[in-house]
Amino acid sequence: MKFINFSFILLISTISNFTFGQSKKQPNIIVFLVDDMGWQDSSEPFWTEVTPLNRKYHTPHMERLAKEGTKFTNAYANPVCTPSRVSMLSGMTAAHHGVTNWTSPAFNNNTDAPDDQFRAANWNYNGMSPIPNIAHTFHATPFPKILKDAGYFTIHAGKAHWGSAGTPGANPYNMGFIVNISGHAAGHPQSYLAQENYGNLPGKASWQAVPDLEEYYGRDTFLTEALTLEAIKALEQPIRDGKPFYLNMAHYAVHVPLQADRRFYQRYIDAGLEESEAMYASLLEGMDKSLGDLMDFLKEKQVDKNTVIIFMSDNGGLSLSPPRGARPHTQNLPLKAGKGSVYEGGIREPMLVKWPGVAKPGSVVNQYVMIEDFFPTILDMAGVSSTEIVQNIDGKSFVPYLKNPKLIDSTRVLVWHSPNKWTTNDGPGINYKSAVRKGDWKLIYHMRNAGLELYNLKNDIQEAHNLAGQYPAKVKELAYLLGEKLRNWNAPMPIIKENGQPVAMPDSL
Ligand code: CA
């Protein structure tokens, strides 16, 4: 076991003065995690300008949360679901925990698509496990367990997707949750519709049939609404008992299957959106209503002033058409590509944090942060300054940025690692890629052709101008950094079929 002192980590990792977030009372904490939501999928703009996508979608409660809290403009996750969810619960980056692709609900099922050039990397395709020695899993201590041990009433609602069925990590109870509503091994719902029992129809149920919501069967309660009602029901108990709570409100929305949330669908058809995009927009607005309902509930119960809300998405918006409408890979403009890609469209996320009395309402943080930062941040907020965990975490608390939004640390290094074949066809930044960001610079490593691309995100958020030829010293610096990190973490790499060797590290090209 390791004895981790988060205060020490914070002291050596930040560049300016701040005081620790030891509030007198343990704050309640809600992580509101959306599935597959893109950076531009909101009427709240996260860029320096308002885009046509910001005008297309309606998310008034995200706007409200931004007004009451802090907006992060450079927040990141991994290109697909499970790596991000495991990073959040473990505090580790994907290259380090080795769960680099989505996990199948079925045990021991490597989800990598077959490939002519590469054999699959030895990644942890059964996901994360809270106990050791489970085949093809990564063993880590999940932070909800630490919160539970610290006196928190812990609730999971919605999509879990941390591990394959039959492994301990598939079950939210094993990850430190006292209550579990509809979380299991699957990564998407079979159906959002209560009329279809969320997939639980006799003879038709698959791995993805949503568990636990029997009382809504046959009614017209959309899945997003049912999860919200159940989460609110579960919150009554800790509020009544005066216990601090942690709610992992992890919506299945807005992941496929695209289905119309009828409460909001027609307005988008009336606005001229094609059917699939109107369904997508309705999923988004239903998710946004859930956020508003939770905020209203907290206020009504008079716990809003002692409740932190962290809004996040687990990867970029899906840009494969179909099932999305519009031209492929244009759904996250100005960002390039979408889900599955190491370009910004696949990894940059809408992120908002409200911490009443600590973070200034309406503030904006431009520092880049990543989903593994949630682990140390949430423990920092909860006042857990030291604890025993089995893993070495990579994340850093973003509490200093909530207290002083102007702080910038351009020496920090972020890594994305996707040594996998996510889809059968390579797309922009999709399949067999790594990337590293330091300051405004980002280097992308294409394993298939041993190519390197360099971008300056400050001037070129679109990643339209590859500067690798112009700045060879910067390429070398970042390739070395990336190679060093991947080696230190023993990151999984694909195997070249021709010679049986792992793909070369970016600094040995
Ligand atoms: Ca996802």
XYZ file of C-alpha atoms and ligand atoms in Angstrom:
510
model
C 0.000 0.000 0.000
C 1.114 3.525 -0.681
C 0.577 6.352 1.709
C -0.301 9.310 -0.442
C -0.263 12.784 0.955
C -2.210 14.960 -1.437
C -1.214 18.191 0.257
C 2.412 17.425 -0.507
C 1.651 16.658 -4.131
C -0.213 19.934 -4.419
C 2.583 21.933 -2.844
C 5.238 20.736 -5.228
C 3.049 20.805 -8.314
C 1.668 24.294 -8.322
C 3.461 27.474 -9.038
C 1.815 30.038 -6.864
C 0.376 30.676 -3.466
C -2.913 29.222 -2.373
C -4.475 27.753 0.716
C -5.952 24.304 1.003
C -9.607 23.633 0.474
C -10.277 22.402 3.984
C -13.799 23.663 4.415
C -15.206 23.473 7.916
C -17.946 21.181 6.735
C -17.381 18.365 4.245
C -19.052 19.630 1.058
C -21.454 17.463 -0.907
C -20.014 16.663 -4.323
C -21.801 15.845 -7.581
C -19.972 14.800 -10.718
C -22.393 15.265 -13.599
C -20.782 13.168 -16.322
C -22.293 13.177 -19.817
C -21.484 10.427 -22.316
C -20.040 11.330 -25.736
C -20.898 15.019 -25.482
C -18.775 17.298 -27.662
C -17.114 20.564 -26.700
C -19.512 22.579 -28.851
C -22.695 20.684 -27.964
C -24.014 23.489 -25.781
C -25.522 26.955 -25.927
C -22.790 27.846 -23.402
C -19.733 28.742 -25.522
C -16.407 27.208 -24.447
C -14.381 28.941 -27.145
C -13.516 32.615 -27.558
C -16.424 33.027 -29.964
C -19.990 31.832 -30.287
C -20.275 29.221 -33.032
C -23.196 27.972 -35.162
C -23.225 24.840 -32.968
C -23.658 26.964 -29.823
C -26.694 28.512 -31.523
C -28.064 25.139 -32.623
C -28.313 23.550 -29.158
C -30.267 24.626 -26.079
C -28.663 23.956 -22.700
C -29.960 26.753 -20.452
C -28.960 24.995 -17.232
C -25.354 24.691 -18.375
C -25.499 28.459 -18.933
C -26.854 28.822 -15.405
C -24.097 26.607 -13.977
C -21.449 28.630 -15.854
C -22.852 31.843 -14.331
C -22.783 30.348 -10.838
C -19.414 28.641 -11.204
C -16.176 28.322 -13.171
C -15.815 27.454 -16.844
C -12.772 25.418 -17.940
C -11.936 26.086 -21.585
C -9.084 23.574 -21.902
C -10.496 20.490 -20.176
C -9.604 17.088 -21.565
C -10.602 13.451 -21.424
C -9.579 10.393 -23.442
C -10.883 9.646 -26.967
C -13.351 6.933 -25.794
C -15.456 5.956 -22.766
C -13.773 3.392 -20.496
C -10.281 4.947 -20.504
C -11.775 8.231 -19.267
C -14.007 6.610 -16.661
C -11.090 4.553 -15.324
C -8.829 7.639 -15.304
C -11.441 9.509 -13.297
C -11.831 6.775 -10.671
C -8.113 5.893 -10.443
C -6.429 9.295 -10.909
C -4.190 7.818 -13.590
C -3.610 8.597 -17.243
C -4.683 5.931 -19.772
C -1.150 5.061 -20.940
C -0.352 4.282 -17.308
C -3.445 2.248 -16.284
C -3.471 0.442 -19.624
C -7.251 0.499 -20.168
C -6.788 2.252 -23.489
C -9.987 1.219 -25.322
C -13.619 0.603 -24.364
C -14.332 -2.565 -22.457
C -16.818 -5.113 -23.759
C -19.565 -6.188 -21.366
C -18.467 -9.760 -22.103
C -15.519 -11.091 -20.067
C -12.126 -11.463 -21.794
C -13.274 -9.886 -25.030
C -10.659 -7.628 -26.608
C -12.684 -4.978 -28.469
C -9.877 -4.010 -30.868
C -10.901 -4.488 -34.510
C -8.705 -6.855 -36.569
C -5.927 -5.206 -38.571
C -3.588 -6.226 -41.401
C -0.543 -4.368 -40.080
C -0.768 -4.804 -36.287
C -1.627 -7.406 -33.682
C -3.543 -5.966 -30.725
C -1.587 -4.302 -27.944
C -1.593 -6.012 -24.549
C -4.013 -3.554 -22.956
C -6.239 -4.171 -19.912
C -9.349 -5.139 -21.832
C -11.291 -6.277 -18.737
C -10.982 -2.759 -17.297
C -10.267 -1.532 -13.760
C -10.528 -3.730 -10.685
C -10.681 -2.694 -7.020
C -8.999 -6.004 -6.074
C -5.754 -7.499 -7.468
C -5.092 -10.471 -9.732
C -8.114 -10.300 -12.022
C -7.098 -11.202 -15.581
C -6.407 -8.261 -17.897
C -7.493 -5.639 -15.392
C -5.739 -2.757 -13.750
C -5.845 -2.791 -9.960
C -6.485 0.592 -8.330
C -8.240 2.100 -5.324
C -11.325 3.997 -6.580
C -11.916 7.396 -4.964
C -15.615 6.722 -4.159
C -14.401 4.028 -1.757
C -12.121 6.581 -0.090
C -15.042 9.010 0.197
C -17.242 6.302 1.675
C -14.546 5.524 4.243
C -14.400 9.259 5.018
C -18.117 9.305 5.897
C -19.692 10.148 2.540
C -22.965 8.616 1.358
C -21.976 7.535 -2.145
C -24.471 7.149 -5.007
C -23.909 6.034 -8.570
C -26.632 6.677 -11.165
C -26.421 5.794 -14.863
C -23.575 4.449 -16.958
C -20.627 2.842 -15.159
C -18.536 0.998 -17.799
C -15.367 0.482 -15.737
C -14.971 -3.243 -16.365
C -16.331 -6.347 -18.081
C -19.168 -8.426 -16.629
C -17.872 -11.033 -14.211
C -15.083 -8.767 -12.951
C -15.386 -6.826 -9.671
C -14.962 -3.497 -11.490
C -18.216 -3.974 -13.395
C -20.212 -3.561 -10.207
C -20.501 -0.064 -8.694
C -20.935 -1.546 -5.200
C -17.372 -2.879 -5.423
C -16.088 0.569 -6.414
C -17.254 2.218 -3.194
C -20.869 3.106 -3.917
C -23.570 2.570 -1.295
C -26.332 2.998 -3.888
C -26.243 1.905 -7.527
C -28.922 2.932 -10.001
C -28.584 1.276 -13.410
C -24.785 1.048 -13.568
C -23.170 -2.138 -14.911
C -20.699 -3.420 -17.496
C -22.397 -2.016 -20.600
C -21.353 1.203 -22.313
C -24.682 2.291 -23.762
C -28.390 1.701 -23.219
C -30.251 -0.783 -25.369
C -33.092 1.738 -25.429
C -33.817 5.133 -23.857
C -37.530 4.383 -23.998
C -39.657 3.233 -21.071
C -42.165 1.997 -23.655
C -39.475 -0.563 -24.574
C -38.600 -1.222 -20.902
C -35.166 0.306 -21.680
C -34.405 -2.874 -23.640
C -35.813 -5.388 -21.158
C -38.403 -6.884 -23.492
C -38.987 -10.645 -23.265
C -36.614 -12.492 -25.565
C -34.993 -9.267 -26.778
C -32.784 -8.096 -23.916
C -29.049 -7.813 -24.641
C -26.045 -6.887 -22.484
C -27.157 -3.290 -22.915
C -30.658 -3.650 -21.418
C -30.686 -1.053 -18.620
C -31.061 -2.573 -15.136
C -33.087 -1.319 -12.132
C -35.857 0.885 -13.537
C -38.819 -1.518 -13.504
C -41.265 0.991 -12.043
C -41.070 3.079 -15.224
C -41.686 0.210 -17.655
C -44.447 0.863 -20.155
C -44.690 4.549 -19.239
C -43.335 7.488 -21.216
C -40.412 8.359 -18.920
C -37.284 8.865 -21.015
C -34.195 7.171 -19.524
C -32.507 10.495 -18.722
C -35.558 11.542 -16.677
C -35.890 8.179 -14.904
C -32.243 8.303 -13.791
C -32.687 11.856 -12.526
C -35.832 10.971 -10.540
C -34.078 7.969 -8.985
C -30.931 9.967 -8.172
C -33.021 12.626 -6.451
C -34.850 9.911 -4.516
C -31.501 8.489 -3.362
C -30.288 11.944 -2.265
C -33.183 12.315 0.190
C -31.576 9.937 2.688
C -28.158 11.581 3.223
C -29.800 15.022 3.247
C -32.289 13.851 5.906
C -29.470 12.275 7.927
C -27.227 15.339 7.564
C -24.477 13.229 5.956
C -22.239 14.529 3.173
C -22.954 12.838 -0.161
C -21.137 12.075 -3.375
C -23.345 11.600 -6.435
C -21.853 10.164 -9.615
C -24.604 11.320 -11.999
C -23.346 9.546 -15.094
C -25.946 9.868 -17.837
C -26.253 7.379 -20.665
C -27.144 10.392 -22.823
C -25.956 11.438 -25.380
C -24.435 8.140 -26.543
C -26.021 6.217 -29.423
C -28.580 4.768 -30.062
C -29.890 8.160 -31.180
C -33.511 8.254 -30.005
C -35.864 11.204 -29.717
C -36.457 12.638 -26.265
C -40.027 13.674 -27.159
C -40.060 16.488 -24.595
C -37.625 18.426 -26.779
C -37.491 16.775 -30.213
C -40.082 18.778 -32.147
C -38.469 22.176 -31.602
C -35.364 20.970 -33.447
C -37.378 19.525 -36.323
C -39.190 22.867 -36.497
C -35.796 24.591 -36.561
C -34.926 22.579 -39.688
C -32.588 19.914 -38.249
C -32.558 16.543 -39.956
C -34.031 13.660 -37.962
C -30.788 12.224 -36.503
C -29.482 15.651 -35.465
C -32.851 16.589 -33.959
C -32.719 13.373 -31.914
C -29.175 14.193 -30.815
C -30.158 17.751 -29.840
C -33.141 16.377 -27.867
C -30.831 13.996 -25.962
C -28.656 16.994 -25.081
C -31.540 19.135 -23.895
C -32.954 16.257 -21.830
C -29.562 15.907 -20.164
C -29.513 19.660 -19.527
C -32.970 19.504 -17.898
C -31.615 16.831 -15.558
C -28.867 19.234 -14.504
C -31.454 21.934 -13.865
C -33.704 19.582 -11.897
C -30.784 18.572 -9.664
C -29.813 22.211 -9.104
C -33.431 23.062 -8.220
C -33.624 20.108 -5.839
C -30.442 21.157 -4.010
C -31.846 24.649 -3.600
C -35.209 23.414 -2.382
C -33.433 21.258 0.234
C -31.177 24.204 1.145
C -27.977 22.264 0.514
C -26.988 24.095 -2.688
C -24.538 26.365 -0.855
C -22.593 23.368 0.438
C -22.656 21.309 -2.762
C -19.946 21.198 -5.414
C -21.113 20.406 -8.963
C -18.562 19.275 -11.542
C -19.900 18.991 -15.106
C -17.880 16.936 -17.606
C -18.083 14.692 -20.679
C -16.066 11.472 -21.062
C -14.907 11.975 -24.670
C -15.583 14.133 -27.727
C -18.807 14.186 -29.713
C -19.391 11.324 -32.127
C -18.417 12.407 -35.644
C -19.154 9.247 -37.608
C -21.995 9.768 -40.095
C -24.208 7.791 -39.951
C -25.375 7.525 -37.204
C -24.775 11.296 -36.856
C -26.123 13.583 -39.541
C -24.044 16.176 -41.375
C -20.721 15.523 -43.087
C -18.421 13.130 -41.157
C -16.060 14.796 -38.683
C -17.671 18.267 -38.860
C -19.863 17.913 -35.748
C -17.338 19.478 -33.349
C -16.135 22.444 -35.416
C -13.942 24.395 -34.978
C -12.330 21.270 -33.512
C -11.039 18.545 -35.795
C -12.676 15.082 -35.847
C -14.570 13.611 -32.868
C -14.917 10.605 -30.591
C -12.056 8.132 -30.974
C -9.612 10.772 -32.230
C -6.607 12.331 -30.497
C -7.335 15.557 -32.379
C -9.100 18.126 -30.192
C -12.584 17.069 -31.348
C -12.082 13.697 -29.700
C -10.652 14.857 -26.384
C -11.583 18.452 -25.511
C -14.608 18.578 -23.205
C -17.170 21.016 -21.865
C -16.308 21.380 -18.170
C -17.953 23.511 -15.478
C -17.365 23.570 -11.727
C -19.489 25.238 -9.081
C -18.039 25.439 -5.591
C -20.034 28.002 -3.627
C -17.946 30.199 -1.358
C -14.673 29.056 -2.927
C -14.827 29.538 -6.717
C -15.949 32.929 -7.993
C -19.217 32.815 -9.968
C -18.711 33.454 -13.675
C -14.948 32.851 -13.619
C -12.998 31.232 -16.455
C -9.952 28.947 -16.209
C -7.790 28.531 -19.307
C -5.281 26.139 -17.739
C -5.432 22.697 -19.347
C -6.699 19.991 -17.012
C -7.594 16.343 -17.550
C -10.061 13.799 -16.264
C -7.458 12.014 -14.058
C -7.351 15.293 -12.090
C -10.823 14.550 -10.670
C -9.385 11.989 -8.209
C -7.027 14.314 -6.290
C -9.373 17.298 -6.733
C -12.397 15.585 -5.220
C -10.378 14.230 -2.285
C -8.939 17.722 -1.827
C -12.467 19.221 -1.783
C -13.638 16.545 0.663
C -10.759 17.394 2.984
C -9.115 13.985 2.620
C -5.508 15.090 2.808
C -3.886 11.679 2.965
C -4.991 8.128 2.346
C -3.695 4.691 1.449
C -4.061 3.716 -2.182
C -2.424 1.052 -4.350
C -1.717 3.145 -7.474
C 0.635 6.003 -8.341
C -1.617 8.795 -9.518
C -0.858 11.165 -12.401
C -3.675 13.673 -11.865
C -3.276 17.020 -10.113
C -5.861 18.850 -8.055
C -7.421 21.766 -9.949
C -8.560 23.413 -6.710
C -5.759 26.049 -7.024
C -7.301 27.169 -10.357
C -10.755 27.447 -8.794
C -9.282 29.772 -6.182
C -7.118 31.704 -8.603
C -8.411 31.326 -12.184
C -5.528 33.339 -13.636
C -2.907 30.746 -12.624
C -1.196 29.096 -15.590
C 1.223 26.167 -15.502
C 2.614 25.744 -19.021
C 5.178 23.157 -17.860
C 2.545 20.476 -17.275
C 2.609 17.505 -19.657
C -0.604 15.715 -20.726
C -0.549 12.434 -22.652
C -3.185 10.630 -24.724
C -2.537 7.050 -25.762
C -4.689 5.014 -28.085
C -2.644 2.014 -29.318
C -5.922 0.417 -30.379
C -8.113 -0.053 -33.400
C -11.377 1.561 -32.250
C -13.165 1.468 -35.604
C -12.670 -0.766 -38.628
C -11.675 2.226 -40.757
C -9.029 4.722 -39.705
C -10.367 8.272 -39.450
C -8.652 11.593 -38.687
C -6.618 10.962 -35.532
C -8.445 7.644 -35.043
C -6.718 4.233 -34.412
C -3.060 3.722 -33.334
C -2.212 7.248 -32.086
C -0.530 8.946 -29.166
C -0.373 12.638 -28.389
C 1.289 14.950 -25.895
C 0.534 18.543 -24.881
C 2.889 20.923 -23.119
C 1.999 24.614 -22.986
C 0.388 25.575 -26.290
C 2.206 22.842 -28.210
C 0.782 19.466 -29.131
C 2.557 16.591 -30.862
C 0.682 13.694 -32.452
C 2.289 10.319 -33.125
C 0.773 8.218 -35.918
C 1.950 4.677 -35.259
C 0.856 3.251 -38.607
C 3.233 5.354 -40.683
C 5.617 6.523 -37.927
C 4.508 10.123 -38.581
C 4.698 13.105 -36.247
C 2.534 16.239 -36.417
C 3.063 19.425 -34.428
C 0.418 22.056 -33.690
C 0.276 25.295 -31.766
C -3.158 25.214 -30.140
C -3.125 28.875 -29.146
C -2.999 30.011 -32.762
C -4.525 26.937 -34.365
C -7.216 25.215 -32.325
C -8.396 23.619 -35.586
C -5.080 21.720 -35.917
C -4.990 22.777 -39.551
C -1.315 23.773 -39.797
C 1.227 21.044 -39.102
C 4.377 22.866 -37.972
C 6.609 19.786 -37.640
C 8.822 20.823 -40.584
C 9.184 24.350 -39.229
C 10.063 23.514 -35.606
C 12.202 20.335 -35.567
C 13.629 21.102 -32.098
C 10.105 21.309 -30.632
C 9.197 18.015 -32.341
C 12.272 16.403 -30.820
C 11.559 17.769 -27.347
C 7.946 16.574 -27.314
C 8.731 13.205 -28.950
C 11.317 12.599 -26.239
C 8.858 13.590 -23.505
C 6.184 11.302 -24.922
C 8.581 8.385 -25.399
C 9.934 8.766 -21.877
C 6.441 8.781 -20.370
C 5.251 5.766 -22.381
C 8.349 3.775 -21.401
C 8.072 4.718 -17.715
C 4.443 3.661 -17.626
C 5.095 0.488 -19.591
C 2.319 1.617 -21.916
C 0.752 -1.033 -24.160
C 1.887 -0.802 -27.789
C 0.546 -2.612 -30.869
C 2.687 -5.449 -32.270
C 3.929 -5.263 -35.845
C 2.766 -8.477 -37.532
C 5.685 -8.543 -39.964
C 8.422 -8.835 -37.314
C 6.629 -9.477 -34.012
C 8.098 -6.315 -32.456
C 6.172 -3.612 -30.609
C 5.706 -0.325 -32.486
C 8.686 2.000 -31.975
C 8.555 4.793 -29.417
C 8.117 8.273 -30.944
C 11.610 9.409 -29.913
C 13.363 6.517 -31.640
C 12.073 7.371 -35.123
Ca -18.248 8.049 -24.001
